[in-house]
XYZ file of C-alpha atoms in Angstrom:
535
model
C -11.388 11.747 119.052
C -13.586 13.556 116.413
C -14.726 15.883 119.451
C -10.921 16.921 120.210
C -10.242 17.542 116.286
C -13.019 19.541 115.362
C -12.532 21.337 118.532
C -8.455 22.261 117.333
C -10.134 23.207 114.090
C -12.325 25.719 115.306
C -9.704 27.053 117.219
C -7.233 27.690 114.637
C -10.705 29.201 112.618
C -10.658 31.950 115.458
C -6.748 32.092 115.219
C -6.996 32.719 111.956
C -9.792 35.511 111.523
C -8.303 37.381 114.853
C -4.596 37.217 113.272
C -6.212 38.460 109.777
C -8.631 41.510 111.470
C -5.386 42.692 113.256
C -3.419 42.599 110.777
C -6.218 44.784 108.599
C -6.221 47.047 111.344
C -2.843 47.580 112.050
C -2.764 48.268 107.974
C -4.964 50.435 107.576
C -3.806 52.329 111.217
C -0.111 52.469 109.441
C -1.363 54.170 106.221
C -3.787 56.678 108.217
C -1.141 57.893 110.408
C 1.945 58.098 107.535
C 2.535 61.692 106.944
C 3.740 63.007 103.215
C 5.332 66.082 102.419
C 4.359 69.156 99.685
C 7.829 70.410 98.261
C 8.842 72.969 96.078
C 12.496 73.603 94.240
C 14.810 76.343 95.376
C 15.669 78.160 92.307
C 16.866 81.339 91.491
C 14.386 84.315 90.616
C 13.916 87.587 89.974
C 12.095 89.590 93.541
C 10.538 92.575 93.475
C 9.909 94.142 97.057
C 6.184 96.433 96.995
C 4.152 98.353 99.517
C 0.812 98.226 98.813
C -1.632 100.608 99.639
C -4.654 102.487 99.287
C -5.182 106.279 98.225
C -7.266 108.702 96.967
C -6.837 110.819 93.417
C -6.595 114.548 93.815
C -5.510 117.357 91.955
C -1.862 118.911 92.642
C -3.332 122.401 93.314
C -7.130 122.671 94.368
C -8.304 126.322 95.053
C -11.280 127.236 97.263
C -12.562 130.605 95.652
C -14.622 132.506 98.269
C -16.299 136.156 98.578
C -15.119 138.765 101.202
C -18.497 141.176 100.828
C -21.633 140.279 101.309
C -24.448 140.757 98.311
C -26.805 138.935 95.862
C -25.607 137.090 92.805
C -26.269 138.654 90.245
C -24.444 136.838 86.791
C -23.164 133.491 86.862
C -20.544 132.958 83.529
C -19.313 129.266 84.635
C -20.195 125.974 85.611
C -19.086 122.649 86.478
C -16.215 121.249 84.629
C -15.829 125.060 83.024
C -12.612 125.993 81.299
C -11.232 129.369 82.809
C -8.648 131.474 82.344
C -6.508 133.914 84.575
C -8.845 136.740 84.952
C -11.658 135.587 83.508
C -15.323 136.544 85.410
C -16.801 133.944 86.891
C -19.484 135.723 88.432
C -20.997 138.812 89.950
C -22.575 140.247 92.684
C -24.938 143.080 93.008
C -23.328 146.250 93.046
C -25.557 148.752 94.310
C -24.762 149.286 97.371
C -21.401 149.080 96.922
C -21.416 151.700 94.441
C -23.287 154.401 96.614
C -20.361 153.461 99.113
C -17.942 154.554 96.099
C -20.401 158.022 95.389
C -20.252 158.904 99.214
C -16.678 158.276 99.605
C -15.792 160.307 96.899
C -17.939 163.194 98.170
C -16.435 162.888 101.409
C -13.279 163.677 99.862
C -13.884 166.373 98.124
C -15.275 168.247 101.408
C -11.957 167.772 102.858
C -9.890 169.109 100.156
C -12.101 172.078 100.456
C -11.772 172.556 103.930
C -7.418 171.938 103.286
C -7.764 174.784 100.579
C -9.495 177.460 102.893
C -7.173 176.378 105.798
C -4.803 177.175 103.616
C -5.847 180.665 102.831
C -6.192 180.914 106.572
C -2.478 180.600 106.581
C -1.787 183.395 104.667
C -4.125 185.433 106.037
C -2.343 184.855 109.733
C 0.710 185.780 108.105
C -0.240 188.860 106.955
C -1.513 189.888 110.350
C 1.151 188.627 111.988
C 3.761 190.987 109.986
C 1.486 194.066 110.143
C 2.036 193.752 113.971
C 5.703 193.239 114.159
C 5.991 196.608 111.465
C 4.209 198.879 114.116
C 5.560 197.558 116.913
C 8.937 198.082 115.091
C 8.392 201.614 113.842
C 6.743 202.869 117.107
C 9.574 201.728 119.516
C 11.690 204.772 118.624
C 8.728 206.986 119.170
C 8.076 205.815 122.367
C 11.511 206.326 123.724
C 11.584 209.735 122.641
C 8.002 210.578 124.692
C 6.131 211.161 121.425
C 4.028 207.926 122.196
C 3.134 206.760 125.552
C 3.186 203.666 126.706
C 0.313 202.210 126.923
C 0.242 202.238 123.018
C 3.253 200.517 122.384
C 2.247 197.602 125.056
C -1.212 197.426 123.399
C 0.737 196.856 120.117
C 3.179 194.609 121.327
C 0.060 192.292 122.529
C -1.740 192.495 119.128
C 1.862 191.458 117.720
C 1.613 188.166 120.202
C -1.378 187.675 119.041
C -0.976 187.637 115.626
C 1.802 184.796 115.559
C -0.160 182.553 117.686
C -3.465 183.191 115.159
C -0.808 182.224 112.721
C 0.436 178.902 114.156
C -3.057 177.839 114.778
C -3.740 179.034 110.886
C -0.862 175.975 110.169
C -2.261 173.600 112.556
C -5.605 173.355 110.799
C -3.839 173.246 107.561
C -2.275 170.144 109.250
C -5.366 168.800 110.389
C -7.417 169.601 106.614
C -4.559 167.448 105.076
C -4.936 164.565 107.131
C -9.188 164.851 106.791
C -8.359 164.341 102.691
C -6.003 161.449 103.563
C -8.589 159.833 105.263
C -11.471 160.656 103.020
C -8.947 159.191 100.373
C -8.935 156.037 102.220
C -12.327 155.578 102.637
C -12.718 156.039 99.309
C -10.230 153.707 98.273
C -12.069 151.191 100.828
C -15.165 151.488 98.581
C -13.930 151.041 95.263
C -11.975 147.634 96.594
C -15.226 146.165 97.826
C -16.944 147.276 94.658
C -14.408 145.320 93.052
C -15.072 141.956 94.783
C -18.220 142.149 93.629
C -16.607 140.747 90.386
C -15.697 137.245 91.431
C -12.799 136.445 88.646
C -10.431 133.588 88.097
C -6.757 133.323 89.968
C -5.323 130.909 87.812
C -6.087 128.556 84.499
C -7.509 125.555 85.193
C -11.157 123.622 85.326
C -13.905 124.354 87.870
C -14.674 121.071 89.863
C -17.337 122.784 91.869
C -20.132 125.719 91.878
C -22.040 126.149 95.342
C -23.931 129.411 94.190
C -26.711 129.992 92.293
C -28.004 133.170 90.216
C -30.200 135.217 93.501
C -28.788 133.425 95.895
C -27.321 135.608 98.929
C -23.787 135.429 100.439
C -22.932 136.546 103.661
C -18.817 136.479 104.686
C -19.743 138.556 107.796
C -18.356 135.191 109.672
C -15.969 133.615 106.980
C -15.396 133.784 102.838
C -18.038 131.875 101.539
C -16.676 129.201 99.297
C -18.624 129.699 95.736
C -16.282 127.368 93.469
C -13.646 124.758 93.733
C -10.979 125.404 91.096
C -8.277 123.061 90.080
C -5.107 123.857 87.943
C -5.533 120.569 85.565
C -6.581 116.896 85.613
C -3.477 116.493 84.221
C -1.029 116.327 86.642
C -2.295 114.268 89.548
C -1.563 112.856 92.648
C -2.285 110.138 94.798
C -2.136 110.563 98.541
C -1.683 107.693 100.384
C -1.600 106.533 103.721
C 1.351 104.160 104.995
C 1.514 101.955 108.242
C 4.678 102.592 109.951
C 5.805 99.256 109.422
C 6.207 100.060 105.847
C 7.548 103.657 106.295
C 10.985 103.058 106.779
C 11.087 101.257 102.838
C 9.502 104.113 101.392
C 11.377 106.861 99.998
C 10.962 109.765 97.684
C 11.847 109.098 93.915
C 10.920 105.374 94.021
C 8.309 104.131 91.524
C 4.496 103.104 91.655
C 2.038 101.757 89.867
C -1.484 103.389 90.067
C -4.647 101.212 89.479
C -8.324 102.639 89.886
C -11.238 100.347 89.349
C -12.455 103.003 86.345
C -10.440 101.012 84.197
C -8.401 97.965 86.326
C -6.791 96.972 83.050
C -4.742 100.067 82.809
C -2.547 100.749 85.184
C -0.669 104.150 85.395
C 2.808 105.070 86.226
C 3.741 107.496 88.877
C 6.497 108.433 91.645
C 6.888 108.709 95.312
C 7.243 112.823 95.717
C 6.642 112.967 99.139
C 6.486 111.002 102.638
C 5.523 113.815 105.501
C 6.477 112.785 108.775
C 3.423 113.968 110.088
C 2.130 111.069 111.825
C -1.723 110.407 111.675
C -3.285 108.396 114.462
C -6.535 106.216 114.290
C -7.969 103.683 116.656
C -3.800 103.731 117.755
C -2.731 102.485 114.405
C -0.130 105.260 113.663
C -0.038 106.107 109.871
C 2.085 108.312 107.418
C 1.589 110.379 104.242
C 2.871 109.511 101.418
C 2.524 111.479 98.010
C 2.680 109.972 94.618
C 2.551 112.089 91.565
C 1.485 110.897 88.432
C 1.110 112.085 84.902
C -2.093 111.395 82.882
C -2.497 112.859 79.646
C -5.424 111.303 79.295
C -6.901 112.620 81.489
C -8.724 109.785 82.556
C -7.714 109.953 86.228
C -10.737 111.748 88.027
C -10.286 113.876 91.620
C -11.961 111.421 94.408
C -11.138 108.196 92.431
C -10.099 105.033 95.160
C -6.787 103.992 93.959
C -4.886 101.198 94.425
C -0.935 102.032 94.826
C 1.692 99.721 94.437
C 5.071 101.164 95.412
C 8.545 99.509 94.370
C 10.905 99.255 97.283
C 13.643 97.128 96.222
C 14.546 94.864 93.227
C 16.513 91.926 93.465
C 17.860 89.941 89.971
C 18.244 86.481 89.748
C 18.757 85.496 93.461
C 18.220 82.217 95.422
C 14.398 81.969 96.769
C 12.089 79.857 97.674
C 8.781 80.129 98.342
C 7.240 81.976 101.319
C 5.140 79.150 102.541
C 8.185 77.483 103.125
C 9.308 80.143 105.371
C 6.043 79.422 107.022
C 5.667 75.943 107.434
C 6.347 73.868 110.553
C 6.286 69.954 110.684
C 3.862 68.684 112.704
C 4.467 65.266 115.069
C 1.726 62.286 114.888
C 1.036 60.502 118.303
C 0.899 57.069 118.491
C -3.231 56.451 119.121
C -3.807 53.144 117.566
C -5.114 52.166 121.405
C -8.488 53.676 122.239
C -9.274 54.929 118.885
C -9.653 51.550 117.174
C -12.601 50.604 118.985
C -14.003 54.725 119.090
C -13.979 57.288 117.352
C -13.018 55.574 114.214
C -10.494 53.708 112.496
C -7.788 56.277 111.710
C -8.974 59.579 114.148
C -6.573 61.113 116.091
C -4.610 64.175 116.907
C -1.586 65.740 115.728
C 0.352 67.205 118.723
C 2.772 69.745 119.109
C 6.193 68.444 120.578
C 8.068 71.984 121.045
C 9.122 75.001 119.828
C 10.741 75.137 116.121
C 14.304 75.267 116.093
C 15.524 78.322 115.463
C 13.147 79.793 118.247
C 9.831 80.959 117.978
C 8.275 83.152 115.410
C 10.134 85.000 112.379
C 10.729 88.238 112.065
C 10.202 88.649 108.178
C 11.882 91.857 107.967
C 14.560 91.942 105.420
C 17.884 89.910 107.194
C 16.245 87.904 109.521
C 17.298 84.424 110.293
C 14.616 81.752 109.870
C 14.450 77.864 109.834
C 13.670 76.206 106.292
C 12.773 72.728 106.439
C 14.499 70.742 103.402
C 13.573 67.137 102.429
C 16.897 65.142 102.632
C 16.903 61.819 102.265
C 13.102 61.241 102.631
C 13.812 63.202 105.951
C 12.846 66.762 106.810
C 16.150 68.128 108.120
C 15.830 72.231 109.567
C 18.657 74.359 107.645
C 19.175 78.094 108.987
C 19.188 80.864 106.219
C 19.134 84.703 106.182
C 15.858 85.944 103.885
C 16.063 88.939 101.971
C 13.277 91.224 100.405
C 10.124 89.257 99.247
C 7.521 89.917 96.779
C 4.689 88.316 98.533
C 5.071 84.813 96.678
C 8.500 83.908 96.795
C 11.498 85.171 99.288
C 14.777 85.849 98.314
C 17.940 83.952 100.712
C 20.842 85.851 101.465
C 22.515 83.289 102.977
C 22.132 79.792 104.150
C 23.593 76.067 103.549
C 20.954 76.417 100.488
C 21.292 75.174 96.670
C 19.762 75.305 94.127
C 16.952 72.257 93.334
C 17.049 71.054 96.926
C 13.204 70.412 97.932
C 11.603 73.028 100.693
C 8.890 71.309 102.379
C 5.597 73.720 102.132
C 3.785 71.520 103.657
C 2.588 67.873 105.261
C -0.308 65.801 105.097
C -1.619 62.565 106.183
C -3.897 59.894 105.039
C -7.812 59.149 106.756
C -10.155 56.357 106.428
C -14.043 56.278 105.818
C -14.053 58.519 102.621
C -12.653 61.440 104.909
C -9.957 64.024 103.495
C -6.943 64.412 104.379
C -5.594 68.059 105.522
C -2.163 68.988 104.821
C -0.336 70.929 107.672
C 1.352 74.331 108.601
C 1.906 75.489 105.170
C 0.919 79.157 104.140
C -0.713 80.230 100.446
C 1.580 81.202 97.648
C 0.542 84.564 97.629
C 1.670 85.285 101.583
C -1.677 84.967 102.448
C -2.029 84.991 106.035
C -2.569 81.102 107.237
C -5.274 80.157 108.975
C -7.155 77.757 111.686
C -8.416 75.264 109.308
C -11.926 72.873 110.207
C -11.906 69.655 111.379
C -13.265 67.030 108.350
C -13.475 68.709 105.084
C -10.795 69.663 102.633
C -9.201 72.861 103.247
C -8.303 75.076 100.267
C -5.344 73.621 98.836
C -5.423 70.566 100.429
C -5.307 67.023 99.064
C -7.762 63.952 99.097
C -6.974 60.934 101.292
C -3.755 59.694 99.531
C -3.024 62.276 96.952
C -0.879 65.190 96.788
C -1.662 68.885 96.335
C -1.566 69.994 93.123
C 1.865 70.840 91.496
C 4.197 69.807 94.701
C 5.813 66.619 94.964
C 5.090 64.664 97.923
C 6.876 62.038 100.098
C 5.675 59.501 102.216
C 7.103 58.834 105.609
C 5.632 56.937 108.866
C 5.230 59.012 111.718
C 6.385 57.468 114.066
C 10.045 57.762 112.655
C 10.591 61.151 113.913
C 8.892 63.781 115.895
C 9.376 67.185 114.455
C 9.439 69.931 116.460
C 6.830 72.342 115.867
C 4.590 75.159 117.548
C 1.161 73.990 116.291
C -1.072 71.031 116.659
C -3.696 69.515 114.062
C -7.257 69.356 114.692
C -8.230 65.909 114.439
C -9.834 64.739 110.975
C -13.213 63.505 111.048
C -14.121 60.193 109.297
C -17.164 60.758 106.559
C -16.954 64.676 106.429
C -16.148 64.759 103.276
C -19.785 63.237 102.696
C -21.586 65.295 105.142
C -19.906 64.078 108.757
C -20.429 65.965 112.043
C -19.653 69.802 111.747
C -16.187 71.063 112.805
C -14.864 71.265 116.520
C -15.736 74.913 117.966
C -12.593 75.276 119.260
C -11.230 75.235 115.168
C -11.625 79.046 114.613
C -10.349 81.298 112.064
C -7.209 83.312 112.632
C -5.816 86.531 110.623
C -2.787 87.116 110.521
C -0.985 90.539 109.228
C 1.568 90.481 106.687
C 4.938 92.709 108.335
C 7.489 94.927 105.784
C 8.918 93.413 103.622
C 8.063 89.900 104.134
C 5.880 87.039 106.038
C 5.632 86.591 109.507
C 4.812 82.825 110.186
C 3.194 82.908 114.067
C 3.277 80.132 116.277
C -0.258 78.495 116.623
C -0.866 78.046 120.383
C -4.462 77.361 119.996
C -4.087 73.449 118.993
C -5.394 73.919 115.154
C -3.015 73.428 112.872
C -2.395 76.164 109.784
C -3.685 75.046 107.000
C -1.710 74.388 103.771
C -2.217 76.138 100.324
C -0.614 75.592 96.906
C 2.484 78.038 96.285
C 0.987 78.913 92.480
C -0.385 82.230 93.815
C -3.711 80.861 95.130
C -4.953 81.964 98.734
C -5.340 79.349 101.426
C -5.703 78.877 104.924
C -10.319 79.163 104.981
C -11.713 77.545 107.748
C -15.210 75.626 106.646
């Protein structure tokens, strides 16, 4: 009898301790796999669309000043950073040569207006022949009919006569050909004074000299091509920035609209400027396709140096005190938790397990981001995320305006979703992109990610919500990495399948990309900071 009752007390012992570890277990495996959501209001805003980009500082007018004669330097007047004027001499080459050229020339010319002056007389000398002939032929024609002459004097005169006028036309032609000798001595002359003249290298314009590439002695030859000697700009005061634009910003960029200029001279003072010019000549590296894109800018400071690295923000479109919400909400997908309380109780670790991907978002597949695109917001109804379709409008790289959309104001976005883990390890929130529109990112298994909260807390400045998973499976185009128990405090590295993925930001907006790899996207607060880092 005291055999069979200590025997049913044992019994009910074992009963006891097997009821009470499974019910610790199925606690703890009911708070590790409850999933909490990161929301943020929908409120109305101001947006201001930019391009971003990155130029170079150059003068409006830059002029190469070469030599076209070849010669010595001889003076040098100017310098870097010189102040010139129109006309002023900048320097000066050796004009020796040059002016024996002029000496010849000239003496060249003279010879042929000598030779045009006696061809000249020749002229009239031909002449005079030439009517001496035509008198005697003239006066002894009568005679010669009347048999006081015979003829073989009057055909002998006749021929002299011929003669004569040809001597004379010849007389003309070489007055002809004198003239064109003192054109062409002329020339020559006027050949030698012009490159005796550019041996006096003088300013075309006002402005600074930004470079000097000659030195007093120093020889130039422009038998090939003009040598350049200096680099003259108009002013530093009127400047421009020439950028280069992907063509998936090109079509938002227009002439007339404003930009701020930064340069890392002084980062705290930025400088105002406008879009003068977008050529459509297209430039082509590596087959990203690229476009030019001018913007002038005024600094009478003249603080703004030729060759400075600027950074160019361009204003493409304003929007006042429109709906928005913020762009990781536009980016974030919920994420479904499996049921793995069998096989991972007894390995692997209480809690460890794998968030899978049940199907593609509704709404289908990835967003366009461009200005009037239709997306899927997830909004926190009821302690349930329920998908609402809206239109998005421009977006200024933190929050995106909406257009359009079964939307009000101070409904909760979700941003993003996390769950809880045992052991000391984190917990990761899911599929939520940084405030900034940073691009999101494969995040690590263990570890907190950047912007992600400790096991049972919420990020930073969102407001989170508990609900089991196994309520609901979301559909989603991602999968979470499994946590690891005791990373936090130095637990097995991550998987090497968890790598890091960029992702680049379209126009006028964030393009949230389906993850097919099987990491989830990690989440990052929407207060500006950048998220997504994979440990």
């Amino acid at each position: 009898m005291k055999s069979r009752s200590k025997a049913i007390t044992i019994a009910l012992v074992v009963a006891v301790a097997a009821w009470g570890g499974w019910s610790i277990l199925r606690s703890h495996l009911n708070s590790s796999s409850s999933v909490k959501y990161v929301t943020r209001p929908v409120v109305y805003a101001d947006v201001a669309a930019s391009v971003s980009e990155t130029g170079t500082v150059n003068p409006v007018n830059t002029v190469d000043i070469g030599c076209q004669v070849s010669g010595t330097i001889k003076t040098l007047s100017v310098d870097y950073n010189s102040v010139v004027k129109k006309g002023q001499v900048l320097a000066t080459l050796d004009p020796t040569t040059f002016q024996a050229a002029v000496d010849s020339a000239q003496a060249n010319l003279r010879l042929a207006q000598a030779n045009l002056d006696s061809a000249k007389v020749g002229v009239g000398k031909n002449k005079a022949l030439l009517d001496l002939a035509d008198l005697t032929v003239k006066q002894d024609e009568p005679l010669a009919r009347q048999g006081l002459i015979n003829q073989q004097q009057i055909d002998t005169e006749r021929t002299a006569a011929i003669t004569a006028e040809q001597d004379y036309l010849a007389a003309q032609s070489a007055v002809k050909v004198a003239d064109a000798q003192v054109e062409v001595a002329q020339g020559q002359l006027d050949q030698a004074r012009y490159s005796l003249s550019n041996t006096i290298i003088v300013s075309p314009f006002a402005g600074i000299i930004m470079a000097r590439n000659i030195s007093i002695g120093q020889t130039v030859a422009s038998s090939l091509q003009t040598p350049t000697l200096f680099s003259l700009a108009t002013n530093l005061t009127d400047m421009q920035v020439d950028t280069s634009v992907d063509e998936a910003d090109v079509g938002s960029v227009a002439a007339g609209e404003s930009a701020q200029i930064i340069v890392t001279a002084y980062p705290n003072q930025p400088f105002k400027g406008s879009v003068s010019q977008v050529r459509i000549n297209p430039t082509t590296v590596q087959n990203v396709v690229t476009y030019d894109a001018v913007v002038a800018v005024h600094d009478s400071s003249g603080k703004l140096l030729p060759g400075m690295t600027a950074q160019v923000n361009i204003e493409v479109g304003k929007r006042s005190h429109v709906l928005t919400v913020p762009i990781a909400a536009v980016l974030y997908r919920p994420l479904a938790v499996q049921n793995r309380a069998q096989g991972s109780a007894f390995g692997g670790g209480f809690g460890a397990g794998v968030v899978q991907s049940s199907g593609a978002a509704p709404g289908g597949g990835a967003v366009a981001g461009a200005p009037g695109s239709q997306v899927t917001l997830w909004v926190l109804r009821a302690d349930h995320p329920m998908p609402v379709q809206v239109v998005i409008g421009l977006s200024d790289g933190k929050n995106i305006e909406i257009t359009s959309g079964n939307l009000i104001e101070g409904e909760q976005v979700i941003v993003a979703q996390y769950r809880g883990s045992s052991r000391g390890s984190t917990s990761r929130a899911t599929q939520s992109g940084g405030g900034t529109g940073a691009a999101p990112s494969r995040s690590g298994g263990g570890g907190s990610s950047n912007g992600a909260p400790r096991s049972g807390q919420a990020p930073a400045g969102g407001t989170a919500s508990s609900t089991p998973a196994d309520t609901g499976a979301a559909p989603t185009a991602s999968a979470e990495a499994s946590s690891q128990p005791g990373a936090a405090s130095g637990g097995p590295p991550a998987s090497p399948a968890e790598k890091k993925r960029t992702w680049k930001k379209p126009a006028g907006g964030m393009t949230p990309g389906s993850d097919s790899g099987g990491a989830s996207q990690s989440s990052g607060a929407a207060d500006g900071t950048s998220t997504g880092r994979s440990p």
